[in-house]
mmCIF file of C-alpha atoms and ligand atoms in Angstrom:
data_model
loop_
_atom_site.group_PDB
_atom_site.id
_atom_site.type_symbol
_atom_site.label_atom_id
_atom_site.label_comp_id
_atom_site.label_asym_id
_atom_site.label_seq_id
_atom_site.Cartn_x
_atom_site.Cartn_y
_atom_site.Cartn_z
ATOM 1 C CA MET A 1 -9.258 22.513 12.639
ATOM 2 C CA ARG A 2 -9.605 19.293 10.628
ATOM 3 C CA SER A 3 -7.406 16.565 12.061
ATOM 4 C CA GLY A 4 -7.012 14.860 8.678
ATOM 5 C CA LEU A 5 -6.552 18.198 6.826
ATOM 6 C CA ASP A 6 -9.567 17.238 4.640
ATOM 7 C CA ASN A 7 -10.008 19.737 1.790
ATOM 8 C CA VAL A 8 -7.089 21.897 2.982
ATOM 9 C CA ILE A 9 -5.052 23.189 0.016
ATOM 10 C CA ALA A 10 -1.394 22.860 1.059
ATOM 11 C CA ALA A 11 0.419 23.168 -2.302
ATOM 12 C CA GLU A 12 -0.007 24.412 -5.866
ATOM 13 C CA THR A 13 1.036 21.905 -8.495
ATOM 14 C CA VAL A 14 1.072 21.473 -12.258
ATOM 15 C CA LEU A 15 1.542 17.721 -11.864
ATOM 16 C CA SER A 16 -1.824 16.117 -11.170
ATOM 17 C CA HIS A 17 -5.390 16.806 -10.067
ATOM 18 C CA VAL A 18 -7.953 14.542 -8.400
ATOM 19 C CA ASP A 19 -11.609 15.488 -8.920
ATOM 20 C CA GLY A 20 -13.346 13.449 -6.241
ATOM 21 C CA GLU A 21 -16.903 14.334 -7.254
ATOM 22 C CA ALA A 22 -16.462 13.566 -10.956
ATOM 23 C CA GLY A 23 -14.144 10.562 -10.446
ATOM 24 C CA ARG A 24 -11.500 12.134 -12.655
ATOM 25 C CA LEU A 25 -7.691 12.048 -12.467
ATOM 26 C CA ILE A 26 -5.700 14.503 -14.582
ATOM 27 C CA ILE A 27 -1.941 14.052 -14.965
ATOM 28 C CA ARG A 28 -0.052 16.972 -16.561
ATOM 29 C CA GLY A 29 -3.136 18.050 -18.503
ATOM 30 C CA LEU A 30 -4.197 14.582 -19.649
ATOM 31 C CA ASP A 31 -7.035 12.421 -18.385
ATOM 32 C CA LEU A 32 -5.684 9.193 -16.919
ATOM 33 C CA GLU A 33 -7.627 7.177 -19.522
ATOM 34 C CA ASP A 34 -5.695 8.981 -22.307
ATOM 35 C CA LEU A 35 -2.332 8.272 -20.670
ATOM 36 C CA ALA A 36 -2.388 4.806 -19.091
ATOM 37 C CA GLY A 37 -2.164 2.107 -21.748
ATOM 38 C CA HIS A 38 -1.011 4.690 -24.325
ATOM 39 C CA ALA A 39 2.307 5.827 -22.802
ATOM 40 C CA THR A 40 5.154 3.784 -21.346
ATOM 41 C CA PHE A 41 6.442 4.482 -17.852
ATOM 42 C CA GLU A 42 9.400 6.317 -19.424
ATOM 43 C CA ASP A 43 7.071 8.421 -21.653
ATOM 44 C CA ALA A 44 4.836 9.371 -18.756
ATOM 45 C CA THR A 45 7.722 10.046 -16.361
ATOM 46 C CA ALA A 46 9.496 12.254 -18.927
ATOM 47 C CA MET A 47 6.232 14.211 -19.242
ATOM 48 C CA LEU A 48 5.874 14.518 -15.466
ATOM 49 C CA TRP A 49 9.577 15.400 -15.151
ATOM 50 C CA GLU A 50 9.565 18.236 -17.696
ATOM 51 C CA GLY A 51 12.830 20.150 -17.239
ATOM 52 C CA ILE A 52 14.480 17.247 -15.383
ATOM 53 C CA VAL A 53 15.076 14.814 -18.280
ATOM 54 C CA LYS A 54 15.458 15.516 -21.990
ATOM 55 C CA SER A 55 13.381 12.744 -23.556
ATOM 56 C CA PRO A 56 11.818 9.335 -22.865
ATOM 57 C CA ASP A 57 14.644 7.661 -24.825
ATOM 58 C CA ASP A 58 17.313 9.409 -22.730
ATOM 59 C CA LEU A 59 15.441 8.441 -19.585
ATOM 60 C CA LYS A 60 15.193 4.804 -20.690
ATOM 61 C CA ALA A 61 18.955 4.600 -21.294
ATOM 62 C CA GLU A 62 19.842 6.437 -18.072
ATOM 63 C CA LEU A 63 17.451 4.317 -16.011
ATOM 64 C CA GLY A 64 19.018 1.148 -17.421
ATOM 65 C CA GLN A 65 22.537 2.201 -16.370
ATOM 66 C CA ALA A 66 21.295 3.466 -13.016
ATOM 67 C CA ARG A 67 19.573 0.138 -12.273
ATOM 68 C CA VAL A 68 22.911 -1.617 -12.684
ATOM 69 C CA HIS A 69 24.593 0.844 -10.284
ATOM 70 C CA ALA A 70 21.770 0.488 -7.759
ATOM 71 C CA TYR A 71 22.134 -3.293 -7.829
ATOM 72 C CA GLU A 72 25.861 -2.975 -7.058
ATOM 73 C CA ARG A 73 25.025 -0.720 -4.099
ATOM 74 C CA PHE A 74 22.398 -3.135 -2.741
ATOM 75 C CA LYS A 75 24.264 -6.429 -3.255
ATOM 76 C CA PRO A 76 26.359 -6.257 -0.042
ATOM 77 C CA LEU A 77 23.204 -5.450 1.962
ATOM 78 C CA ALA A 78 21.372 -8.721 1.235
ATOM 79 C CA ALA A 79 22.279 -10.276 4.612
ATOM 80 C CA ASN A 80 20.843 -7.234 6.452
ATOM 81 C CA LEU A 81 17.348 -7.978 5.118
ATOM 82 C CA ASN A 82 16.900 -11.096 7.282
ATOM 83 C CA GLY A 83 13.698 -11.010 9.293
ATOM 84 C CA LEU A 84 12.274 -7.940 7.523
ATOM 85 C CA THR A 85 9.057 -7.772 5.547
ATOM 86 C CA THR A 86 9.465 -6.970 1.855
ATOM 87 C CA VAL A 87 8.518 -3.317 2.232
ATOM 88 C CA GLU A 88 10.787 -2.921 5.280
ATOM 89 C CA ALA A 89 13.598 -4.435 3.210
ATOM 90 C CA MET A 90 12.902 -1.944 0.411
ATOM 91 C CA ARG A 91 13.017 0.868 2.980
ATOM 92 C CA LEU A 92 16.399 -0.315 4.255
ATOM 93 C CA LEU A 93 17.835 -0.506 0.730
ATOM 94 C CA LEU A 94 16.634 2.970 -0.258
ATOM 95 C CA SER A 95 17.946 4.382 3.028
ATOM 96 C CA SER A 96 21.458 3.345 1.945
ATOM 97 C CA ILE A 97 21.468 6.000 -0.817
ATOM 98 C CA PRO A 98 23.450 9.052 0.318
ATOM 99 C CA ASP A 99 21.866 12.496 0.029
ATOM 100 C CA GLY A 100 23.830 14.638 -2.357
ATOM 101 C CA ALA A 101 22.710 16.943 -5.104
ATOM 102 C CA HIS A 102 23.868 15.886 -8.559
ATOM 103 C CA ASP A 103 22.266 16.011 -12.007
ATOM 104 C CA ARG A 104 21.359 12.363 -12.236
ATOM 105 C CA GLU A 105 19.864 12.132 -8.731
ATOM 106 C CA PRO A 106 16.194 11.850 -9.836
ATOM 107 C CA THR A 107 16.976 9.109 -12.366
ATOM 108 C CA ASP A 108 19.272 7.287 -9.942
ATOM 109 C CA VAL A 109 16.646 7.249 -7.207
ATOM 110 C CA LEU A 110 13.836 6.180 -9.577
ATOM 111 C CA ALA A 111 15.986 3.335 -10.896
ATOM 112 C CA ALA A 112 16.999 2.397 -7.348
ATOM 113 C CA ALA A 113 13.351 2.172 -6.286
ATOM 114 C CA GLY A 114 12.684 -0.405 -9.036
ATOM 115 C CA VAL A 115 15.753 -2.443 -8.138
ATOM 116 C CA ALA A 116 15.062 -2.157 -4.392
ATOM 117 C CA ALA A 117 11.484 -3.456 -4.827
ATOM 118 C CA ALA A 118 12.684 -6.457 -6.858
ATOM 119 C CA PHE A 119 15.766 -7.131 -4.701
ATOM 120 C CA ALA A 120 13.713 -6.938 -1.484
ATOM 121 C CA THR A 121 11.054 -9.265 -2.923
ATOM 122 C CA ARG A 122 13.557 -11.925 -3.980
ATOM 123 C CA VAL A 123 15.714 -11.858 -0.855
ATOM 124 C CA THR A 124 12.818 -11.807 1.647
ATOM 125 C CA GLN A 125 11.319 -14.816 -0.197
ATOM 126 C CA GLY A 126 14.615 -16.707 0.118
ATOM 127 C CA ASP A 127 15.552 -16.333 -3.568
ATOM 128 C CA ASP A 128 18.697 -14.909 -5.111
ATOM 129 C CA PRO A 129 18.355 -11.343 -6.452
ATOM 130 C CA ILE A 130 18.467 -10.929 -10.242
ATOM 131 C CA VAL A 131 20.978 -8.672 -11.983
ATOM 132 C CA PRO A 132 19.348 -5.835 -13.980
ATOM 133 C CA ASP A 133 19.410 -5.759 -17.787
ATOM 134 C CA ALA A 134 20.210 -2.170 -18.787
ATOM 135 C CA ASN A 135 18.750 -2.678 -22.286
ATOM 136 C CA LEU A 136 15.203 -3.395 -21.184
ATOM 137 C CA SER A 137 12.458 -0.907 -20.409
ATOM 138 C CA HIS A 138 11.969 -0.192 -16.711
ATOM 139 C CA ALA A 139 8.691 -2.157 -16.621
ATOM 140 C CA ALA A 140 10.131 -5.188 -18.432
ATOM 141 C CA ASP A 141 13.272 -5.304 -16.311
ATOM 142 C CA VAL A 142 11.583 -4.788 -12.938
ATOM 143 C CA LEU A 143 8.974 -7.464 -13.727
ATOM 144 C CA ARG A 144 11.773 -9.845 -14.746
ATOM 145 C CA MET A 145 13.832 -9.045 -11.628
ATOM 146 C CA ILE A 146 10.852 -9.610 -9.312
ATOM 147 C CA ARG A 147 9.668 -12.894 -10.822
ATOM 148 C CA GLY A 148 12.886 -14.376 -12.087
ATOM 149 C CA ASN A 149 11.407 -14.806 -15.575
ATOM 150 C CA ALA A 150 10.733 -12.322 -18.359
ATOM 151 C CA GLY A 151 7.189 -11.243 -19.105
ATOM 152 C CA ASP A 152 5.641 -11.692 -22.544
ATOM 153 C CA THR A 153 4.545 -8.552 -24.424
ATOM 154 C CA GLU A 154 1.046 -8.662 -22.924
ATOM 155 C CA GLU A 155 2.377 -8.915 -19.383
ATOM 156 C CA VAL A 156 4.937 -6.141 -19.809
ATOM 157 C CA THR A 157 2.279 -3.868 -21.329
ATOM 158 C CA ALA A 158 -0.064 -4.619 -18.427
ATOM 159 C CA PHE A 159 2.675 -3.909 -15.874
ATOM 160 C CA ASP A 160 3.653 -0.705 -17.688
ATOM 161 C CA THR A 161 -0.003 0.370 -17.647
ATOM 162 C CA TYR A 162 -0.166 -0.292 -13.904
ATOM 163 C CA LEU A 163 2.980 1.795 -13.249
ATOM 164 C CA VAL A 164 1.582 4.738 -15.226
ATOM 165 C CA THR A 165 -1.863 4.430 -13.600
ATOM 166 C CA VAL A 166 -0.525 4.872 -10.064
ATOM 167 C CA MET A 167 2.474 7.145 -10.698
ATOM 168 C CA ASP A 168 0.904 10.330 -9.353
ATOM 169 C CA HIS A 169 -2.241 11.298 -7.483
ATOM 170 C CA GLY A 170 -2.386 14.836 -6.131
ATOM 171 C CA LEU A 171 -1.416 15.538 -2.542
ATOM 172 C CA ASN A 172 -1.929 12.055 -1.108
ATOM 173 C CA ALA A 173 -0.349 11.219 2.274
ATOM 174 C CA SER A 174 2.960 9.901 0.906
ATOM 175 C CA THR A 175 3.388 12.768 -1.565
ATOM 176 C CA PHE A 176 2.649 15.238 1.219
ATOM 177 C CA ALA A 177 5.281 13.508 3.383
ATOM 178 C CA ALA A 178 7.771 13.821 0.499
ATOM 179 C CA ARG A 179 6.982 17.525 0.113
ATOM 180 C CA VAL A 180 7.304 18.195 3.852
ATOM 181 C CA VAL A 181 10.769 16.627 3.919
ATOM 182 C CA ALA A 182 11.793 18.350 0.674
ATOM 183 C CA SER A 183 10.647 21.677 2.159
ATOM 184 C CA THR A 184 13.360 21.405 4.834
ATOM 185 C CA ALA A 185 16.001 21.092 2.061
ATOM 186 C CA ALA A 186 16.780 17.563 3.251
ATOM 187 C CA ALA A 187 17.524 16.309 -0.305
ATOM 188 C CA LEU A 188 15.717 13.951 -2.626
ATOM 189 C CA PRO A 189 16.683 10.465 -1.351
ATOM 190 C CA SER A 190 15.577 11.340 2.195
ATOM 191 C CA ALA A 191 12.276 12.737 0.925
ATOM 192 C CA VAL A 192 11.623 9.540 -1.059
ATOM 193 C CA VAL A 193 12.318 7.336 1.983
ATOM 194 C CA ALA A 194 9.874 9.443 4.026
ATOM 195 C CA ALA A 195 7.251 8.990 1.323
ATOM 196 C CA LEU A 196 7.742 5.217 1.326
ATOM 197 C CA CYS A 197 7.266 5.156 5.099
ATOM 198 C CA ALA A 198 3.931 6.963 4.672
ATOM 199 C CA LEU A 199 2.846 4.737 1.787
ATOM 200 C CA LYS A 200 3.340 1.424 3.583
ATOM 201 C CA GLY A 201 0.378 1.825 5.950
ATOM 202 C CA PRO A 202 -2.784 -0.183 5.222
ATOM 203 C CA LEU A 203 -4.885 2.978 4.919
ATOM 204 C CA HIS A 204 -2.735 4.088 1.948
ATOM 205 C CA GLY A 205 -0.526 1.775 -0.136
ATOM 206 C CA GLY A 206 -0.622 -1.263 2.099
ATOM 207 C CA ALA A 207 -4.155 -2.268 1.082
ATOM 208 C CA PRO A 208 -3.792 -4.517 -2.017
ATOM 209 C CA GLY A 209 -2.218 -7.491 -0.204
ATOM 210 C CA PRO A 210 -5.107 -7.520 2.311
ATOM 211 C CA VAL A 211 -7.570 -7.325 -0.643
ATOM 212 C CA LEU A 212 -6.342 -10.775 -1.713
ATOM 213 C CA ASP A 213 -6.589 -11.979 1.899
ATOM 214 C CA MET A 214 -10.258 -10.925 1.717
ATOM 215 C CA PHE A 215 -10.694 -12.867 -1.562
ATOM 216 C CA ASP A 216 -9.191 -15.942 0.142
ATOM 217 C CA GLY A 217 -11.476 -15.576 3.168
ATOM 218 C CA ILE A 218 -14.572 -15.266 1.001
ATOM 219 C CA GLU A 219 -13.512 -18.183 -1.219
ATOM 220 C CA LYS A 220 -13.106 -20.372 1.875
ATOM 221 C CA ALA A 221 -16.383 -19.238 3.446
ATOM 222 C CA GLY A 222 -18.228 -19.646 0.134
ATOM 223 C CA ASN A 223 -20.599 -16.721 0.818
ATOM 224 C CA ALA A 224 -19.510 -13.162 0.059
ATOM 225 C CA ASP A 225 -22.514 -11.427 1.647
ATOM 226 C CA ALA A 226 -22.156 -13.242 4.985
ATOM 227 C CA TRP A 227 -18.351 -12.821 5.121
ATOM 228 C CA ILE A 228 -18.591 -9.087 4.381
ATOM 229 C CA ALA A 229 -21.453 -8.504 6.847
ATOM 230 C CA ASP A 230 -19.470 -10.261 9.589
ATOM 231 C CA ALA A 231 -16.354 -8.179 8.858
ATOM 232 C CA LEU A 232 -18.342 -4.931 8.994
ATOM 233 C CA LYS A 233 -20.117 -5.993 12.204
ATOM 234 C CA ARG A 234 -16.695 -6.579 13.776
ATOM 235 C CA GLY A 235 -15.897 -2.952 12.828
ATOM 236 C CA GLU A 236 -13.363 -3.902 10.165
ATOM 237 C CA ARG A 237 -12.777 -1.887 7.020
ATOM 238 C CA LEU A 238 -13.133 -3.511 3.622
ATOM 239 C CA MET A 239 -9.800 -3.132 1.888
ATOM 240 C CA GLY A 240 -10.013 -1.655 -1.601
ATOM 241 C CA PHE A 241 -13.038 0.521 -0.756
ATOM 242 C CA GLY A 242 -13.399 4.123 0.356
ATOM 243 C CA HIS A 243 -11.242 7.141 -0.345
ATOM 244 C CA ARG A 244 -10.587 10.493 1.257
ATOM 245 C CA VAL A 245 -11.197 12.443 -1.957
ATOM 246 C CA TYR A 246 -13.289 10.255 -4.307
ATOM 247 C CA ARG A 247 -16.999 10.140 -3.576
ATOM 248 C CA VAL A 248 -17.524 7.988 -6.672
ATOM 249 C CA ARG A 249 -15.598 5.083 -8.156
ATOM 250 C CA ASP A 250 -11.855 5.683 -8.404
ATOM 251 C CA PRO A 251 -11.098 6.061 -12.155
ATOM 252 C CA ARG A 252 -7.935 3.979 -11.716
ATOM 253 C CA ALA A 253 -10.084 0.967 -10.772
ATOM 254 C CA ASN A 254 -11.654 0.952 -14.268
ATOM 255 C CA VAL A 255 -8.316 1.314 -16.039
ATOM 256 C CA LEU A 256 -6.828 -1.592 -14.083
ATOM 257 C CA LYS A 257 -9.906 -3.791 -14.529
ATOM 258 C CA THR A 258 -9.725 -3.278 -18.309
ATOM 259 C CA THR A 259 -6.002 -4.054 -18.172
ATOM 260 C CA VAL A 260 -6.386 -7.309 -16.273
ATOM 261 C CA ALA A 261 -9.187 -8.362 -18.636
ATOM 262 C CA LYS A 262 -6.692 -8.229 -21.528
ATOM 263 C CA LEU A 263 -4.527 -10.899 -19.875
ATOM 264 C CA LYS A 264 -5.366 -14.428 -20.991
ATOM 265 C CA GLY A 265 -7.183 -16.828 -18.681
ATOM 266 C CA ARG A 266 -8.442 -14.237 -16.191
ATOM 267 C CA ALA A 267 -12.203 -14.411 -16.914
ATOM 268 C CA ASN A 268 -13.124 -16.558 -13.876
ATOM 269 C CA ARG A 269 -11.090 -14.522 -11.412
ATOM 270 C CA ILE A 270 -12.557 -11.243 -12.766
ATOM 271 C CA ALA A 271 -16.091 -12.656 -12.435
ATOM 272 C CA PHE A 272 -15.283 -13.690 -8.839
ATOM 273 C CA ALA A 273 -13.879 -10.209 -8.060
ATOM 274 C CA GLU A 274 -16.925 -8.525 -9.627
ATOM 275 C CA ALA A 275 -19.232 -10.589 -7.420
ATOM 276 C CA ILE A 276 -17.243 -9.581 -4.309
ATOM 277 C CA GLU A 277 -17.196 -5.942 -5.401
ATOM 278 C CA ALA A 278 -20.966 -5.919 -5.923
ATOM 279 C CA ALA A 279 -21.573 -7.574 -2.528
ATOM 280 C CA ALA A 280 -19.208 -5.127 -0.789
ATOM 281 C CA LEU A 281 -20.835 -2.075 -2.381
ATOM 282 C CA ARG A 282 -24.307 -3.334 -1.359
ATOM 283 C CA ALA A 283 -23.140 -3.909 2.206
ATOM 284 C CA LEU A 284 -21.315 -0.568 2.475
ATOM 285 C CA ARG A 285 -24.453 1.256 1.285
ATOM 286 C CA ASP A 286 -26.472 -0.457 4.038
ATOM 287 C CA PHE A 287 -23.903 -0.227 6.855
ATOM 288 C CA LYS A 288 -22.455 3.215 6.151
ATOM 289 C CA THR A 289 -25.488 5.223 5.080
ATOM 290 C CA GLU A 290 -23.936 8.615 5.932
ATOM 291 C CA ARG A 291 -20.810 8.160 3.753
ATOM 292 C CA ARG A 292 -20.614 7.189 0.070
ATOM 293 C CA LEU A 293 -17.950 4.482 -0.185
ATOM 294 C CA ASP A 294 -16.928 3.106 -3.559
ATOM 295 C CA THR A 295 -14.214 0.933 -5.090
ATOM 296 C CA ASN A 296 -10.682 2.360 -4.950
ATOM 297 C CA VAL A 297 -7.530 1.635 -6.957
ATOM 298 C CA GLU A 298 -6.313 -1.121 -4.633
ATOM 299 C CA PHE A 299 -9.132 -3.554 -5.418
ATOM 300 C CA TYR A 300 -8.192 -4.124 -9.064
ATOM 301 C CA THR A 301 -4.492 -3.548 -8.324
ATOM 302 C CA ALA A 302 -4.645 -6.753 -6.294
ATOM 303 C CA LEU A 303 -6.251 -8.635 -9.174
ATOM 304 C CA LEU A 304 -3.783 -7.324 -11.750
ATOM 305 C CA LEU A 305 -0.623 -7.927 -9.719
ATOM 306 C CA GLU A 306 -1.863 -11.410 -8.832
ATOM 307 C CA ALA A 307 -2.450 -12.118 -12.539
ATOM 308 C CA LEU A 308 1.142 -11.049 -13.198
ATOM 309 C CA ASN A 309 2.376 -13.619 -10.637
ATOM 310 C CA ILE A 310 3.792 -10.970 -8.357
ATOM 311 C CA PRO A 311 3.830 -12.208 -4.731
ATOM 312 C CA ARG A 312 1.404 -10.285 -2.532
ATOM 313 C CA GLU A 313 4.198 -9.215 -0.134
ATOM 314 C CA ALA A 314 5.586 -7.230 -3.093
ATOM 315 C CA PHE A 315 2.370 -5.306 -3.859
ATOM 316 C CA THR A 316 3.246 -2.260 -1.735
ATOM 317 C CA PRO A 317 6.876 -2.123 -2.951
ATOM 318 C CA VAL A 318 5.612 -2.302 -6.555
ATOM 319 C CA PHE A 319 3.184 0.545 -5.886
ATOM 320 C CA ALA A 320 6.082 2.496 -4.339
ATOM 321 C CA LEU A 321 8.431 2.016 -7.284
ATOM 322 C CA ALA A 322 5.783 3.489 -9.585
ATOM 323 C CA ARG A 323 4.843 6.340 -7.246
ATOM 324 C CA THR A 324 8.529 7.273 -6.873
ATOM 325 C CA SER A 325 8.149 8.964 -10.274
ATOM 326 C CA GLY A 326 5.416 11.238 -8.880
ATOM 327 C CA TRP A 327 7.177 11.774 -5.551
ATOM 328 C CA ILE A 328 10.316 12.980 -7.333
ATOM 329 C CA ALA A 329 8.335 15.391 -9.523
ATOM 330 C CA HIS A 330 6.647 16.815 -6.398
ATOM 331 C CA ILE A 331 9.955 17.013 -4.506
ATOM 332 C CA ARG A 332 11.518 19.012 -7.348
ATOM 333 C CA GLU A 333 8.430 21.251 -7.592
ATOM 334 C CA GLN A 334 8.542 21.828 -3.820
ATOM 335 C CA GLU A 335 12.271 22.595 -3.900
ATOM 336 C CA THR A 336 11.776 25.055 -6.760
ATOM 337 C CA ASN A 337 8.604 26.881 -5.719
ATOM 338 C CA GLY A 338 7.824 25.976 -2.140
ATOM 339 C CA ARG A 339 8.639 27.235 1.334
ATOM 340 C CA LEU A 340 9.316 25.360 4.561
ATOM 341 C CA ILE A 341 6.084 23.546 5.461
ATOM 342 C CA ARG A 342 5.458 24.341 9.087
ATOM 343 C CA PRO A 343 1.815 24.463 10.188
ATOM 344 C CA GLN A 344 0.581 25.338 13.668
ATOM 345 C CA SER A 345 -1.144 23.199 16.258
ATOM 346 C CA ARG A 346 -3.775 24.425 18.682
ATOM 347 C CA TYR A 347 -2.706 23.867 22.280
ATOM 348 C CA VAL A 348 -5.498 22.167 24.263
ATOM 349 C CA GLY A 349 -3.381 21.103 27.260
ATOM 350 C CA THR A 350 -3.216 22.685 30.664
ATOM 351 C CA TRP A 351 -1.547 26.075 31.169
ATOM 352 C CA PRO A 352 1.056 26.693 33.888
ATOM 353 C CA VAL A 353 -0.399 28.272 36.988
ATOM 354 C CA LYS A 354 1.785 31.175 38.101
ATOM 355 C CA ALA A 355 1.702 32.528 41.609
ATOM 356 C CA ALA A 356 0.324 36.069 41.618
HETATM 357 N N1 ACO B 401 -14.797 -0.195 4.907
HETATM 358 C C1 ACO B 401 -15.698 0.050 5.869
HETATM 359 N N2 ACO B 401 -15.932 1.263 6.364
HETATM 360 C C2 ACO B 401 -15.216 2.282 5.876
HETATM 361 C C3 ACO B 401 -14.267 2.094 4.860
HETATM 362 C C4 ACO B 401 -14.072 0.791 4.367
HETATM 363 N N3 ACO B 401 -13.193 0.552 3.409
HETATM 364 N N4 ACO B 401 -13.705 3.288 4.556
HETATM 365 C C5 ACO B 401 -14.286 4.190 5.351
HETATM 366 N N5 ACO B 401 -15.193 3.578 6.157
HETATM 367 C C6 ACO B 401 -16.063 4.215 7.136
HETATM 368 C C7 ACO B 401 -15.304 4.510 8.426
HETATM 369 O O1 ACO B 401 -15.355 3.416 9.327
HETATM 370 C C8 ACO B 401 -16.081 5.688 8.959
HETATM 371 O O2 ACO B 401 -17.282 5.222 9.543
HETATM 372 P P1 ACO B 401 -17.766 5.827 10.951
HETATM 373 O O3 ACO B 401 -17.972 7.285 10.683
HETATM 374 O O4 ACO B 401 -19.018 5.061 11.212
HETATM 375 O O5 ACO B 401 -16.650 5.567 11.908
HETATM 376 C C9 ACO B 401 -16.480 6.463 7.675
HETATM 377 O O6 ACO B 401 -16.485 5.501 6.627
HETATM 378 C C10 ACO B 401 -15.496 7.562 7.316
HETATM 379 O O7 ACO B 401 -14.182 7.044 7.424
HETATM 380 P P2 ACO B 401 -12.871 7.930 7.566
HETATM 381 O O8 ACO B 401 -11.800 7.081 8.148
HETATM 382 O O9 ACO B 401 -13.172 9.229 8.218
HETATM 383 O O10 ACO B 401 -12.590 8.236 6.059
HETATM 384 P P3 ACO B 401 -11.209 8.627 5.447
HETATM 385 O O11 ACO B 401 -11.457 9.615 4.389
HETATM 386 O O12 ACO B 401 -10.243 9.027 6.503
HETATM 387 O O13 ACO B 401 -10.749 7.203 4.863
HETATM 388 C C11 ACO B 401 -9.583 5.551 3.733
HETATM 389 C C12 ACO B 401 -10.169 6.969 3.641
HETATM 390 C C13 ACO B 401 -8.479 5.555 4.773
HETATM 391 C C14 ACO B 401 -8.993 5.179 2.372
HETATM 392 C C15 ACO B 401 -10.687 4.552 4.125
HETATM 393 O O14 ACO B 401 -11.743 4.581 3.198
HETATM 394 C C16 ACO B 401 -10.158 3.128 4.316
HETATM 395 O O15 ACO B 401 -9.637 2.811 5.395
HETATM 396 N N6 ACO B 401 -10.264 2.242 3.244
HETATM 397 C C17 ACO B 401 -9.753 0.898 3.350
HETATM 398 C C18 ACO B 401 -8.245 0.877 3.100
HETATM 399 C C19 ACO B 401 -7.904 1.129 1.634
HETATM 400 O O16 ACO B 401 -8.516 0.589 0.727
HETATM 401 N N7 ACO B 401 -6.858 1.966 1.444
HETATM 402 C C20 ACO B 401 -6.393 2.334 0.117
HETATM 403 C C21 ACO B 401 -6.829 3.720 -0.232
HETATM 404 S S1 ACO B 401 -6.357 4.168 -1.861
HETATM 405 C C22 ACO B 401 -4.756 4.659 -1.729
HETATM 406 O O17 ACO B 401 -4.325 5.260 -0.767
HETATM 407 C C23 ACO B 401 -3.866 4.320 -2.793
#
């Protein structure tokens, strides 16, 4: 019995594969490095959603219309978001989507995730939500709706690259949650909400905001080695490091570092991040000798989303809107090929004592 199900194969998939020893991520037969930065979010989603949508162009048009519908659904809910964090607000908005099988459901839910992330970000920051523009690409429109101003070509390309980089990643905790819910025939919107609930934890998709908190702490202290050593001595985990499957550097970290380097004016911040990364890796080697811990996707996610002027409270919602593409592909695969997921537990409690 492994309490974290480490190395347990719980599904067969044609969608993605994580090779933790080689530091390789394959999505639908392509290495991540050959997909991210080469394909738009619509291209990559259409590839992942083979059999669900006809073409990237159809998906782009349908997503545009669906974003407008999602905004209309969410508009009356703005007052209900008071007092919630951004990711809690996104959860509330997505929970308002009724379950009901219809052809456009995958596209509607993917569009809704983008609008919900932007709407939740704006409203929880005290700003008015922005109406979608159905003619834009998903990346361009979501970036515009989050920030309130349109990105230039470089920024939209960088954001698109981010969305593709994190869209799918084997049977991670949130995807597993989605597949468990889908296996009960509970319908796609419910399975996506379950996945979001699993993603929001700091051990999974909640890490990039805290990565920037670490940057701030180190900047203030002025000494990365001392700050990191103190954190480890207190028993804290360094956010943006370690992974259940990767025993080497997460390949997504390299893709995102290259992406942020293409944005103008980032050289100093990248040099600062590299110094922190090097100090953290040195310290983790010394403190955690029995376990190889390396940089994961969240470290350079934080740097990239910061460079795009996305508020840190929105980092997890932005991750979620991208991963919704992968969740939906897994939900459909589970619904088509899978069975009810119902493992067993081993009872270690006391047994009733019966009189003889
Ligand atoms: N900093 C310090 N120590 C760590 C870290 C870290 N980032 N990650 C693991 N460890 C240590 C643990 O304390 C533990 O040490 P111990 O045996 O002395 O108690 C040992 O390494 C093994 O840790 P586990 O929790 O068993 O490893 P697991 O595979 O469950 O952890 C996880 C994976 C949750 C990602 C972990 O590395 C972590 O908490 N990282 C920080 C949070 C983070 O960056 N999350 C994003 C992950 S990427 C993603 O989901 C998109």
